[in-house]
Amino acid sequence: MLRRLKILTITLVTLGLSGACFGSTPGAEAARAATKALPSVLAGIPPGQEANFGFHDRGEFAGATVGDPYQVITFTLGPGRVLNLVRQRDWRVPVRVHGQARALLTVVEGESGWEAVDFGAAGLARELQHQEEALTGKPTFRHRFILRLYQHWADFLVLSHFELPADDDLAIPLFQAESAVGLAGKTGRHSVAEIGRQVWQRLATTQPEEE
């Protein structure tokens, strides 16, 4: 069974990461935070438990690097039953060895700086890489997202040229997530708007309308 390593003590205060200071995007800051935290995170894996975190042995730690981060986004139902696509505070940063995704390092930006808060999800890391590599023509996208549908226990990979995905951006189901949102039997790729319609139907019938 693959495990997750909860990290409660790594706060990257000394980086002073801010867009104004470094002229970088939040994604670049997340990747920099993950790079800073990675040695301590790997050292915190108990001896003999490397395989539970996606590694063959501790010798692979020396070659571990971080890849392009994914910002977590989700749908919420606002006043008037309007469906909103919102960013979450956490970023999932793939940790790779020889180009192969092994796990995801979760970093969040808090009031005192960036924090590494979770490590693991080896299966999800591999699935994200597999789905990106399977795209025809290997298109280049500036922004990567995990669309997490908490009420459905489902994740979608969303790739976009925009800081927040557009309605017609591609949403690729991870681990057959389309079944969880009522799209079983349909094509394996959907638009963000299509997923949103399915989520709205579920939320509109289960959540009271806000004043």
JSON list of C-alpha atoms in Angstrom, two decimals:
[
{"chain": "A", "resi": 1, "resn": "MET", "atom": "CA", "xyz": [0.00, 0.00, 0.00]},
{"chain": "A", "resi": 2, "resn": "LEU", "atom": "CA", "xyz": [1.38, 3.38, -0.98]},
{"chain": "A", "resi": 3, "resn": "ARG", "atom": "CA", "xyz": [1.49, 5.85, 1.89]},
{"chain": "A", "resi": 4, "resn": "ARG", "atom": "CA", "xyz": [1.41, 9.58, 2.41]},
{"chain": "A", "resi": 5, "resn": "LEU", "atom": "CA", "xyz": [3.89, 11.48, 4.55]},
{"chain": "A", "resi": 6, "resn": "LYS", "atom": "CA", "xyz": [2.32, 14.30, 6.51]},
{"chain": "A", "resi": 7, "resn": "ILE", "atom": "CA", "xyz": [4.73, 17.19, 6.96]},
{"chain": "A", "resi": 8, "resn": "LEU", "atom": "CA", "xyz": [4.00, 19.65, 9.71]},
{"chain": "A", "resi": 9, "resn": "THR", "atom": "CA", "xyz": [7.27, 21.41, 10.40]},
{"chain": "A", "resi": 10, "resn": "ILE", "atom": "CA", "xyz": [8.71, 22.68, 7.13]},
{"chain": "A", "resi": 11, "resn": "THR", "atom": "CA", "xyz": [7.88, 26.36, 6.69]},
{"chain": "A", "resi": 12, "resn": "LEU", "atom": "CA", "xyz": [9.84, 28.11, 3.98]},
{"chain": "A", "resi": 13, "resn": "VAL", "atom": "CA", "xyz": [9.90, 31.55, 5.59]},
{"chain": "A", "resi": 14, "resn": "THR", "atom": "CA", "xyz": [13.44, 32.39, 4.54]},
{"chain": "A", "resi": 15, "resn": "LEU", "atom": "CA", "xyz": [12.54, 32.25, 0.85]},
{"chain": "A", "resi": 16, "resn": "GLY", "atom": "CA", "xyz": [10.44, 35.39, 1.14]},
{"chain": "A", "resi": 17, "resn": "LEU", "atom": "CA", "xyz": [8.59, 34.24, -1.95]},
{"chain": "A", "resi": 18, "resn": "SER", "atom": "CA", "xyz": [6.37, 36.88, -3.47]},
{"chain": "A", "resi": 19, "resn": "GLY", "atom": "CA", "xyz": [5.52, 37.76, -7.03]},
{"chain": "A", "resi": 20, "resn": "ALA", "atom": "CA", "xyz": [6.52, 41.38, -6.50]},
{"chain": "A", "resi": 21, "resn": "CYS", "atom": "CA", "xyz": [9.94, 40.46, -5.22]},
{"chain": "A", "resi": 22, "resn": "PHE", "atom": "CA", "xyz": [10.89, 37.80, -7.75]},
{"chain": "A", "resi": 23, "resn": "GLY", "atom": "CA", "xyz": [8.67, 38.77, -10.68]},
{"chain": "A", "resi": 24, "resn": "SER", "atom": "CA", "xyz": [7.53, 35.17, -10.95]},
{"chain": "A", "resi": 25, "resn": "THR", "atom": "CA", "xyz": [4.23, 33.40, -11.23]},
{"chain": "A", "resi": 26, "resn": "PRO", "atom": "CA", "xyz": [2.61, 31.54, -8.30]},
{"chain": "A", "resi": 27, "resn": "GLY", "atom": "CA", "xyz": [3.42, 28.28, -10.10]},
{"chain": "A", "resi": 28, "resn": "ALA", "atom": "CA", "xyz": [7.10, 29.17, -10.23]},
{"chain": "A", "resi": 29, "resn": "GLU", "atom": "CA", "xyz": [7.02, 30.07, -6.56]},
{"chain": "A", "resi": 30, "resn": "ALA", "atom": "CA", "xyz": [5.38, 26.73, -5.74]},
{"chain": "A", "resi": 31, "resn": "ALA", "atom": "CA", "xyz": [8.05, 24.87, -7.67]},
{"chain": "A", "resi": 32, "resn": "ARG", "atom": "CA", "xyz": [10.80, 26.83, -5.91]},
{"chain": "A", "resi": 33, "resn": "ALA", "atom": "CA", "xyz": [9.25, 26.09, -2.54]},
{"chain": "A", "resi": 34, "resn": "ALA", "atom": "CA", "xyz": [9.04, 22.38, -3.36]},
{"chain": "A", "resi": 35, "resn": "THR", "atom": "CA", "xyz": [12.68, 22.35, -4.48]},
{"chain": "A", "resi": 36, "resn": "LYS", "atom": "CA", "xyz": [13.72, 23.95, -1.19]},
{"chain": "A", "resi": 37, "resn": "ALA", "atom": "CA", "xyz": [11.71, 21.49, 0.89]},
{"chain": "A", "resi": 38, "resn": "LEU", "atom": "CA", "xyz": [12.47, 18.31, -1.05]},
{"chain": "A", "resi": 39, "resn": "PRO", "atom": "CA", "xyz": [15.71, 17.21, 0.69]},
{"chain": "A", "resi": 40, "resn": "SER", "atom": "CA", "xyz": [14.11, 17.41, 4.14]},
{"chain": "A", "resi": 41, "resn": "VAL", "atom": "CA", "xyz": [10.97, 15.67, 2.92]},
{"chain": "A", "resi": 42, "resn": "LEU", "atom": "CA", "xyz": [12.91, 12.76, 1.45]},
{"chain": "A", "resi": 43, "resn": "ALA", "atom": "CA", "xyz": [15.06, 12.47, 4.57]},
{"chain": "A", "resi": 44, "resn": "GLY", "atom": "CA", "xyz": [11.84, 12.15, 6.59]},
{"chain": "A", "resi": 45, "resn": "ILE", "atom": "CA", "xyz": [10.80, 8.93, 4.82]},
{"chain": "A", "resi": 46, "resn": "PRO", "atom": "CA", "xyz": [11.40, 6.07, 7.29]},
{"chain": "A", "resi": 47, "resn": "PRO", "atom": "CA", "xyz": [14.11, 3.63, 6.24]},
{"chain": "A", "resi": 48, "resn": "GLY", "atom": "CA", "xyz": [12.60, 0.63, 4.50]},
{"chain": "A", "resi": 49, "resn": "GLN", "atom": "CA", "xyz": [9.47, 2.56, 3.50]},
{"chain": "A", "resi": 50, "resn": "GLU", "atom": "CA", "xyz": [10.81, 4.04, 0.25]},
{"chain": "A", "resi": 51, "resn": "ALA", "atom": "CA", "xyz": [8.60, 1.87, -1.95]},
{"chain": "A", "resi": 52, "resn": "ASN", "atom": "CA", "xyz": [5.52, 3.16, -0.17]},
{"chain": "A", "resi": 53, "resn": "PHE", "atom": "CA", "xyz": [6.37, 6.62, -1.50]},
{"chain": "A", "resi": 54, "resn": "GLY", "atom": "CA", "xyz": [7.15, 5.59, -5.07]},
{"chain": "A", "resi": 55, "resn": "PHE", "atom": "CA", "xyz": [10.92, 5.01, -4.80]},
{"chain": "A", "resi": 56, "resn": "HIS", "atom": "CA", "xyz": [12.90, 1.84, -5.32]},
{"chain": "A", "resi": 57, "resn": "ASP", "atom": "CA", "xyz": [15.51, 2.70, -2.68]},
{"chain": "A", "resi": 58, "resn": "ARG", "atom": "CA", "xyz": [17.11, 5.66, -0.92]},
{"chain": "A", "resi": 59, "resn": "GLY", "atom": "CA", "xyz": [19.79, 5.83, -3.59]},
{"chain": "A", "resi": 60, "resn": "GLU", "atom": "CA", "xyz": [17.22, 7.41, -5.90]},
{"chain": "A", "resi": 61, "resn": "PHE", "atom": "CA", "xyz": [16.81, 10.42, -3.64]},
{"chain": "A", "resi": 62, "resn": "ALA", "atom": "CA", "xyz": [19.98, 12.03, -5.01]},
{"chain": "A", "resi": 63, "resn": "GLY", "atom": "CA", "xyz": [18.47, 12.20, -8.49]},
{"chain": "A", "resi": 64, "resn": "ALA", "atom": "CA", "xyz": [15.04, 13.48, -7.42]},
{"chain": "A", "resi": 65, "resn": "THR", "atom": "CA", "xyz": [13.89, 16.76, -8.97]},
{"chain": "A", "resi": 66, "resn": "VAL", "atom": "CA", "xyz": [10.59, 18.65, -9.12]},
{"chain": "A", "resi": 67, "resn": "GLY", "atom": "CA", "xyz": [8.45, 19.07, -12.21]},
{"chain": "A", "resi": 68, "resn": "ASP", "atom": "CA", "xyz": [5.82, 21.58, -13.28]},
{"chain": "A", "resi": 69, "resn": "PRO", "atom": "CA", "xyz": [3.30, 22.11, -10.46]},
{"chain": "A", "resi": 70, "resn": "TYR", "atom": "CA", "xyz": [-0.46, 21.67, -10.59]},
{"chain": "A", "resi": 71, "resn": "GLN", "atom": "CA", "xyz": [-2.72, 24.13, -8.80]},
{"chain": "A", "resi": 72, "resn": "VAL", "atom": "CA", "xyz": [-5.79, 22.57, -7.22]},
{"chain": "A", "resi": 73, "resn": "ILE", "atom": "CA", "xyz": [-9.11, 24.11, -8.31]},
{"chain": "A", "resi": 74, "resn": "THR", "atom": "CA", "xyz": [-12.69, 23.17, -7.56]},
{"chain": "A", "resi": 75, "resn": "PHE", "atom": "CA", "xyz": [-16.29, 24.19, -8.14]},
{"chain": "A", "resi": 76, "resn": "THR", "atom": "CA", "xyz": [-18.38, 25.91, -5.48]},
{"chain": "A", "resi": 77, "resn": "LEU", "atom": "CA", "xyz": [-22.01, 27.00, -5.53]},
{"chain": "A", "resi": 78, "resn": "GLY", "atom": "CA", "xyz": [-22.48, 30.69, -4.77]},
{"chain": "A", "resi": 79, "resn": "PRO", "atom": "CA", "xyz": [-25.43, 33.04, -4.28]},
{"chain": "A", "resi": 80, "resn": "GLY", "atom": "CA", "xyz": [-28.16, 32.57, -6.85]},
{"chain": "A", "resi": 81, "resn": "ARG", "atom": "CA", "xyz": [-26.91, 29.03, -7.39]},
{"chain": "A", "resi": 82, "resn": "VAL", "atom": "CA", "xyz": [-24.13, 30.35, -9.60]},
{"chain": "A", "resi": 83, "resn": "LEU", "atom": "CA", "xyz": [-21.34, 27.81, -10.08]},
{"chain": "A", "resi": 84, "resn": "ASN", "atom": "CA", "xyz": [-17.88, 29.24, -9.46]},
{"chain": "A", "resi": 85, "resn": "LEU", "atom": "CA", "xyz": [-14.52, 27.77, -10.43]},
{"chain": "A", "resi": 86, "resn": "VAL", "atom": "CA", "xyz": [-12.12, 28.73, -7.65]},
{"chain": "A", "resi": 87, "resn": "ARG", "atom": "CA", "xyz": [-8.44, 28.26, -6.89]},
{"chain": "A", "resi": 88, "resn": "GLN", "atom": "CA", "xyz": [-7.40, 26.42, -3.76]},
{"chain": "A", "resi": 89, "resn": "ARG", "atom": "CA", "xyz": [-4.32, 27.36, -1.73]},
{"chain": "A", "resi": 90, "resn": "ASP", "atom": "CA", "xyz": [-2.51, 24.12, -2.36]},
{"chain": "A", "resi": 91, "resn": "TRP", "atom": "CA", "xyz": [-0.26, 23.08, -5.24]},
{"chain": "A", "resi": 92, "resn": "ARG", "atom": "CA", "xyz": [0.75, 19.51, -6.10]},
{"chain": "A", "resi": 93, "resn": "VAL", "atom": "CA", "xyz": [4.34, 19.37, -7.32]},
{"chain": "A", "resi": 94, "resn": "PRO", "atom": "CA", "xyz": [5.54, 16.16, -9.00]},
{"chain": "A", "resi": 95, "resn": "VAL", "atom": "CA", "xyz": [8.79, 14.68, -7.77]},
{"chain": "A", "resi": 96, "resn": "ARG", "atom": "CA", "xyz": [10.62, 12.86, -10.54]},
{"chain": "A", "resi": 97, "resn": "VAL", "atom": "CA", "xyz": [13.58, 10.53, -10.92]},
{"chain": "A", "resi": 98, "resn": "HIS", "atom": "CA", "xyz": [15.05, 10.18, -14.42]},
{"chain": "A", "resi": 99, "resn": "GLY", "atom": "CA", "xyz": [11.99, 11.95, -15.79]},
{"chain": "A", "resi": 100, "resn": "GLN", "atom": "CA", "xyz": [9.50, 9.56, -14.20]},
{"chain": "A", "resi": 101, "resn": "ALA", "atom": "CA", "xyz": [6.97, 10.89, -11.69]},
{"chain": "A", "resi": 102, "resn": "ARG", "atom": "CA", "xyz": [7.30, 9.13, -8.34]},
{"chain": "A", "resi": 103, "resn": "ALA", "atom": "CA", "xyz": [5.14, 11.17, -5.93]},
{"chain": "A", "resi": 104, "resn": "LEU", "atom": "CA", "xyz": [3.48, 14.54, -5.34]},
{"chain": "A", "resi": 105, "resn": "LEU", "atom": "CA", "xyz": [4.73, 17.11, -2.85]},
{"chain": "A", "resi": 106, "resn": "THR", "atom": "CA", "xyz": [1.97, 19.43, -1.65]},
{"chain": "A", "resi": 107, "resn": "VAL", "atom": "CA", "xyz": [2.95, 23.03, -0.87]},
{"chain": "A", "resi": 108, "resn": "VAL", "atom": "CA", "xyz": [0.74, 25.90, 0.28]},
{"chain": "A", "resi": 109, "resn": "GLU", "atom": "CA", "xyz": [1.39, 29.60, 0.74]},
{"chain": "A", "resi": 110, "resn": "GLY", "atom": "CA", "xyz": [0.42, 30.87, 4.16]},
{"chain": "A", "resi": 111, "resn": "GLU", "atom": "CA", "xyz": [0.85, 34.12, 6.06]},
{"chain": "A", "resi": 112, "resn": "SER", "atom": "CA", "xyz": [4.38, 33.20, 7.16]},
{"chain": "A", "resi": 113, "resn": "GLY", "atom": "CA", "xyz": [5.58, 31.80, 3.85]},
{"chain": "A", "resi": 114, "resn": "TRP", "atom": "CA", "xyz": [5.40, 28.58, 1.87]},
{"chain": "A", "resi": 115, "resn": "GLU", "atom": "CA", "xyz": [4.82, 25.28, 3.65]},
{"chain": "A", "resi": 116, "resn": "ALA", "atom": "CA", "xyz": [5.31, 21.68, 2.54]},
{"chain": "A", "resi": 117, "resn": "VAL", "atom": "CA", "xyz": [2.35, 19.88, 4.10]},
{"chain": "A", "resi": 118, "resn": "ASP", "atom": "CA", "xyz": [1.99, 16.49, 2.43]},
{"chain": "A", "resi": 119, "resn": "PHE", "atom": "CA", "xyz": [3.96, 13.98, 0.37]},
{"chain": "A", "resi": 120, "resn": "GLY", "atom": "CA", "xyz": [2.85, 10.82, -1.38]},
{"chain": "A", "resi": 121, "resn": "ALA", "atom": "CA", "xyz": [0.09, 10.06, -3.94]},
{"chain": "A", "resi": 122, "resn": "ALA", "atom": "CA", "xyz": [2.45, 8.03, -6.11]},
{"chain": "A", "resi": 123, "resn": "GLY", "atom": "CA", "xyz": [-0.44, 6.63, -8.16]},
{"chain": "A", "resi": 124, "resn": "LEU", "atom": "CA", "xyz": [-1.86, 10.06, -8.91]},
{"chain": "A", "resi": 125, "resn": "ALA", "atom": "CA", "xyz": [1.59, 11.34, -9.87]},
{"chain": "A", "resi": 126, "resn": "ARG", "atom": "CA", "xyz": [1.99, 8.56, -12.42]},
{"chain": "A", "resi": 127, "resn": "GLU", "atom": "CA", "xyz": [-1.54, 9.04, -13.76]},
{"chain": "A", "resi": 128, "resn": "LEU", "atom": "CA", "xyz": [-0.99, 12.78, -14.30]},
{"chain": "A", "resi": 129, "resn": "GLN", "atom": "CA", "xyz": [2.21, 12.15, -16.22]},
{"chain": "A", "resi": 130, "resn": "HIS", "atom": "CA", "xyz": [0.60, 9.37, -18.26]},
{"chain": "A", "resi": 131, "resn": "GLN", "atom": "CA", "xyz": [-2.33, 11.55, -19.30]},
{"chain": "A", "resi": 132, "resn": "GLU", "atom": "CA", "xyz": [-0.12, 14.47, -20.29]},
{"chain": "A", "resi": 133, "resn": "GLU", "atom": "CA", "xyz": [2.17, 12.27, -22.35]},
{"chain": "A", "resi": 134, "resn": "ALA", "atom": "CA", "xyz": [-0.83, 10.69, -24.09]},
{"chain": "A", "resi": 135, "resn": "LEU", "atom": "CA", "xyz": [-2.00, 14.01, -25.55]},
{"chain": "A", "resi": 136, "resn": "THR", "atom": "CA", "xyz": [-1.78, 14.07, -29.35]},
{"chain": "A", "resi": 137, "resn": "GLY", "atom": "CA", "xyz": [0.93, 16.36, -30.67]},
{"chain": "A", "resi": 138, "resn": "LYS", "atom": "CA", "xyz": [2.33, 17.08, -27.19]},
{"chain": "A", "resi": 139, "resn": "PRO", "atom": "CA", "xyz": [0.82, 20.59, -26.99]},
{"chain": "A", "resi": 140, "resn": "THR", "atom": "CA", "xyz": [2.41, 23.12, -24.63]},
{"chain": "A", "resi": 141, "resn": "PHE", "atom": "CA", "xyz": [0.32, 24.70, -21.90]},
{"chain": "A", "resi": 142, "resn": "ARG", "atom": "CA", "xyz": [1.34, 27.48, -19.51]},
{"chain": "A", "resi": 143, "resn": "HIS", "atom": "CA", "xyz": [-0.85, 26.35, -16.63]},
{"chain": "A", "resi": 144, "resn": "ARG", "atom": "CA", "xyz": [-1.67, 22.95, -15.14]},
{"chain": "A", "resi": 145, "resn": "PHE", "atom": "CA", "xyz": [-4.51, 22.22, -12.74]},
{"chain": "A", "resi": 146, "resn": "ILE", "atom": "CA", "xyz": [-6.04, 19.36, -10.82]},
{"chain": "A", "resi": 147, "resn": "LEU", "atom": "CA", "xyz": [-9.79, 19.93, -10.85]},
{"chain": "A", "resi": 148, "resn": "ARG", "atom": "CA", "xyz": [-10.79, 18.25, -7.59]},
{"chain": "A", "resi": 149, "resn": "LEU", "atom": "CA", "xyz": [-14.47, 17.48, -7.11]},
{"chain": "A", "resi": 150, "resn": "TYR", "atom": "CA", "xyz": [-14.68, 16.84, -3.38]},
{"chain": "A", "resi": 151, "resn": "GLN", "atom": "CA", "xyz": [-18.37, 15.97, -3.46]},
{"chain": "A", "resi": 152, "resn": "HIS", "atom": "CA", "xyz": [-17.74, 13.32, -6.13]},
{"chain": "A", "resi": 153, "resn": "TRP", "atom": "CA", "xyz": [-14.35, 12.01, -4.93]},
{"chain": "A", "resi": 154, "resn": "ALA", "atom": "CA", "xyz": [-13.06, 12.63, -8.44]},
{"chain": "A", "resi": 155, "resn": "ASP", "atom": "CA", "xyz": [-10.11, 14.41, -10.07]},
{"chain": "A", "resi": 156, "resn": "PHE", "atom": "CA", "xyz": [-9.58, 15.81, -13.56]},
{"chain": "A", "resi": 157, "resn": "LEU", "atom": "CA", "xyz": [-6.40, 17.06, -15.20]},
{"chain": "A", "resi": 158, "resn": "VAL", "atom": "CA", "xyz": [-6.97, 20.49, -16.77]},
{"chain": "A", "resi": 159, "resn": "LEU", "atom": "CA", "xyz": [-4.41, 22.12, -19.05]},
{"chain": "A", "resi": 160, "resn": "SER", "atom": "CA", "xyz": [-4.83, 25.74, -20.01]},
{"chain": "A", "resi": 161, "resn": "HIS", "atom": "CA", "xyz": [-3.17, 28.82, -21.47]},
{"chain": "A", "resi": 162, "resn": "PHE", "atom": "CA", "xyz": [-4.94, 30.92, -18.83]},
{"chain": "A", "resi": 163, "resn": "GLU", "atom": "CA", "xyz": [-4.39, 31.50, -15.11]},
{"chain": "A", "resi": 164, "resn": "LEU", "atom": "CA", "xyz": [-7.90, 30.13, -14.49]},
{"chain": "A", "resi": 165, "resn": "PRO", "atom": "CA", "xyz": [-9.26, 27.60, -17.02]},
{"chain": "A", "resi": 166, "resn": "ALA", "atom": "CA", "xyz": [-11.71, 28.68, -19.70]},
{"chain": "A", "resi": 167, "resn": "ASP", "atom": "CA", "xyz": [-15.03, 26.90, -20.27]},
{"chain": "A", "resi": 168, "resn": "ASP", "atom": "CA", "xyz": [-13.75, 25.10, -23.37]},
{"chain": "A", "resi": 169, "resn": "ASP", "atom": "CA", "xyz": [-10.44, 23.96, -21.86]},
{"chain": "A", "resi": 170, "resn": "LEU", "atom": "CA", "xyz": [-9.86, 20.22, -21.80]},
{"chain": "A", "resi": 171, "resn": "ALA", "atom": "CA", "xyz": [-10.67, 18.27, -18.61]},
{"chain": "A", "resi": 172, "resn": "ILE", "atom": "CA", "xyz": [-9.15, 14.80, -18.65]},
{"chain": "A", "resi": 173, "resn": "PRO", "atom": "CA", "xyz": [-10.58, 12.30, -16.14]},
{"chain": "A", "resi": 174, "resn": "LEU", "atom": "CA", "xyz": [-8.12, 10.64, -13.78]},
{"chain": "A", "resi": 175, "resn": "PHE", "atom": "CA", "xyz": [-8.80, 7.07, -12.69]},
{"chain": "A", "resi": 176, "resn": "GLN", "atom": "CA", "xyz": [-12.10, 6.96, -14.64]},
{"chain": "A", "resi": 177, "resn": "ALA", "atom": "CA", "xyz": [-13.47, 9.99, -12.79]},
{"chain": "A", "resi": 178, "resn": "GLU", "atom": "CA", "xyz": [-16.18, 10.45, -15.43]},
{"chain": "A", "resi": 179, "resn": "SER", "atom": "CA", "xyz": [-18.18, 7.67, -13.79]},
{"chain": "A", "resi": 180, "resn": "ALA", "atom": "CA", "xyz": [-18.36, 9.66, -10.57]},
{"chain": "A", "resi": 181, "resn": "VAL", "atom": "CA", "xyz": [-19.91, 12.68, -12.28]},
{"chain": "A", "resi": 182, "resn": "GLY", "atom": "CA", "xyz": [-22.43, 10.84, -14.44]},
{"chain": "A", "resi": 183, "resn": "LEU", "atom": "CA", "xyz": [-20.44, 10.76, -17.68]},
{"chain": "A", "resi": 184, "resn": "ALA", "atom": "CA", "xyz": [-19.72, 7.02, -17.82]},
{"chain": "A", "resi": 185, "resn": "GLY", "atom": "CA", "xyz": [-19.74, 5.63, -21.33]},
{"chain": "A", "resi": 186, "resn": "LYS", "atom": "CA", "xyz": [-18.97, 8.98, -22.97]},
{"chain": "A", "resi": 187, "resn": "THR", "atom": "CA", "xyz": [-15.68, 10.12, -24.49]},
{"chain": "A", "resi": 188, "resn": "GLY", "atom": "CA", "xyz": [-12.74, 10.21, -22.13]},
{"chain": "A", "resi": 189, "resn": "ARG", "atom": "CA", "xyz": [-12.15, 13.94, -22.61]},
{"chain": "A", "resi": 190, "resn": "HIS", "atom": "CA", "xyz": [-14.53, 16.71, -21.67]},
{"chain": "A", "resi": 191, "resn": "SER", "atom": "CA", "xyz": [-14.62, 20.48, -21.45]},
{"chain": "A", "resi": 192, "resn": "VAL", "atom": "CA", "xyz": [-14.45, 22.28, -18.12]},
{"chain": "A", "resi": 193, "resn": "ALA", "atom": "CA", "xyz": [-17.97, 23.58, -18.82]},
{"chain": "A", "resi": 194, "resn": "GLU", "atom": "CA", "xyz": [-19.29, 20.06, -19.32]},
{"chain": "A", "resi": 195, "resn": "ILE", "atom": "CA", "xyz": [-17.90, 18.93, -15.99]},
{"chain": "A", "resi": 196, "resn": "GLY", "atom": "CA", "xyz": [-19.32, 22.07, -14.40]},
{"chain": "A", "resi": 197, "resn": "ARG", "atom": "CA", "xyz": [-22.83, 21.27, -15.61]},
{"chain": "A", "resi": 198, "resn": "GLN", "atom": "CA", "xyz": [-22.67, 17.84, -14.03]},
{"chain": "A", "resi": 199, "resn": "VAL", "atom": "CA", "xyz": [-21.39, 19.28, -10.76]},
{"chain": "A", "resi": 200, "resn": "TRP", "atom": "CA", "xyz": [-24.05, 21.99, -10.73]},
{"chain": "A", "resi": 201, "resn": "GLN", "atom": "CA", "xyz": [-26.81, 19.42, -11.05]},
{"chain": "A", "resi": 202, "resn": "ARG", "atom": "CA", "xyz": [-25.47, 17.59, -8.00]},
{"chain": "A", "resi": 203, "resn": "LEU", "atom": "CA", "xyz": [-24.85, 20.69, -5.89]},
{"chain": "A", "resi": 204, "resn": "ALA", "atom": "CA", "xyz": [-28.13, 22.36, -6.79]},
{"chain": "A", "resi": 205, "resn": "THR", "atom": "CA", "xyz": [-30.09, 19.41, -5.44]},
{"chain": "A", "resi": 206, "resn": "THR", "atom": "CA", "xyz": [-28.01, 18.80, -2.30]},
{"chain": "A", "resi": 207, "resn": "GLN", "atom": "CA", "xyz": [-27.14, 22.29, -1.05]},
{"chain": "A", "resi": 208, "resn": "PRO", "atom": "CA", "xyz": [-29.64, 24.97, 0.04]},
{"chain": "A", "resi": 209, "resn": "GLU", "atom": "CA", "xyz": [-29.59, 28.22, -1.87]},
{"chain": "A", "resi": 210, "resn": "GLU", "atom": "CA", "xyz": [-27.53, 30.94, -0.14]},
{"chain": "A", "resi": 211, "resn": "GLU", "atom": "CA", "xyz": [-29.17, 34.23, 0.75]}
]
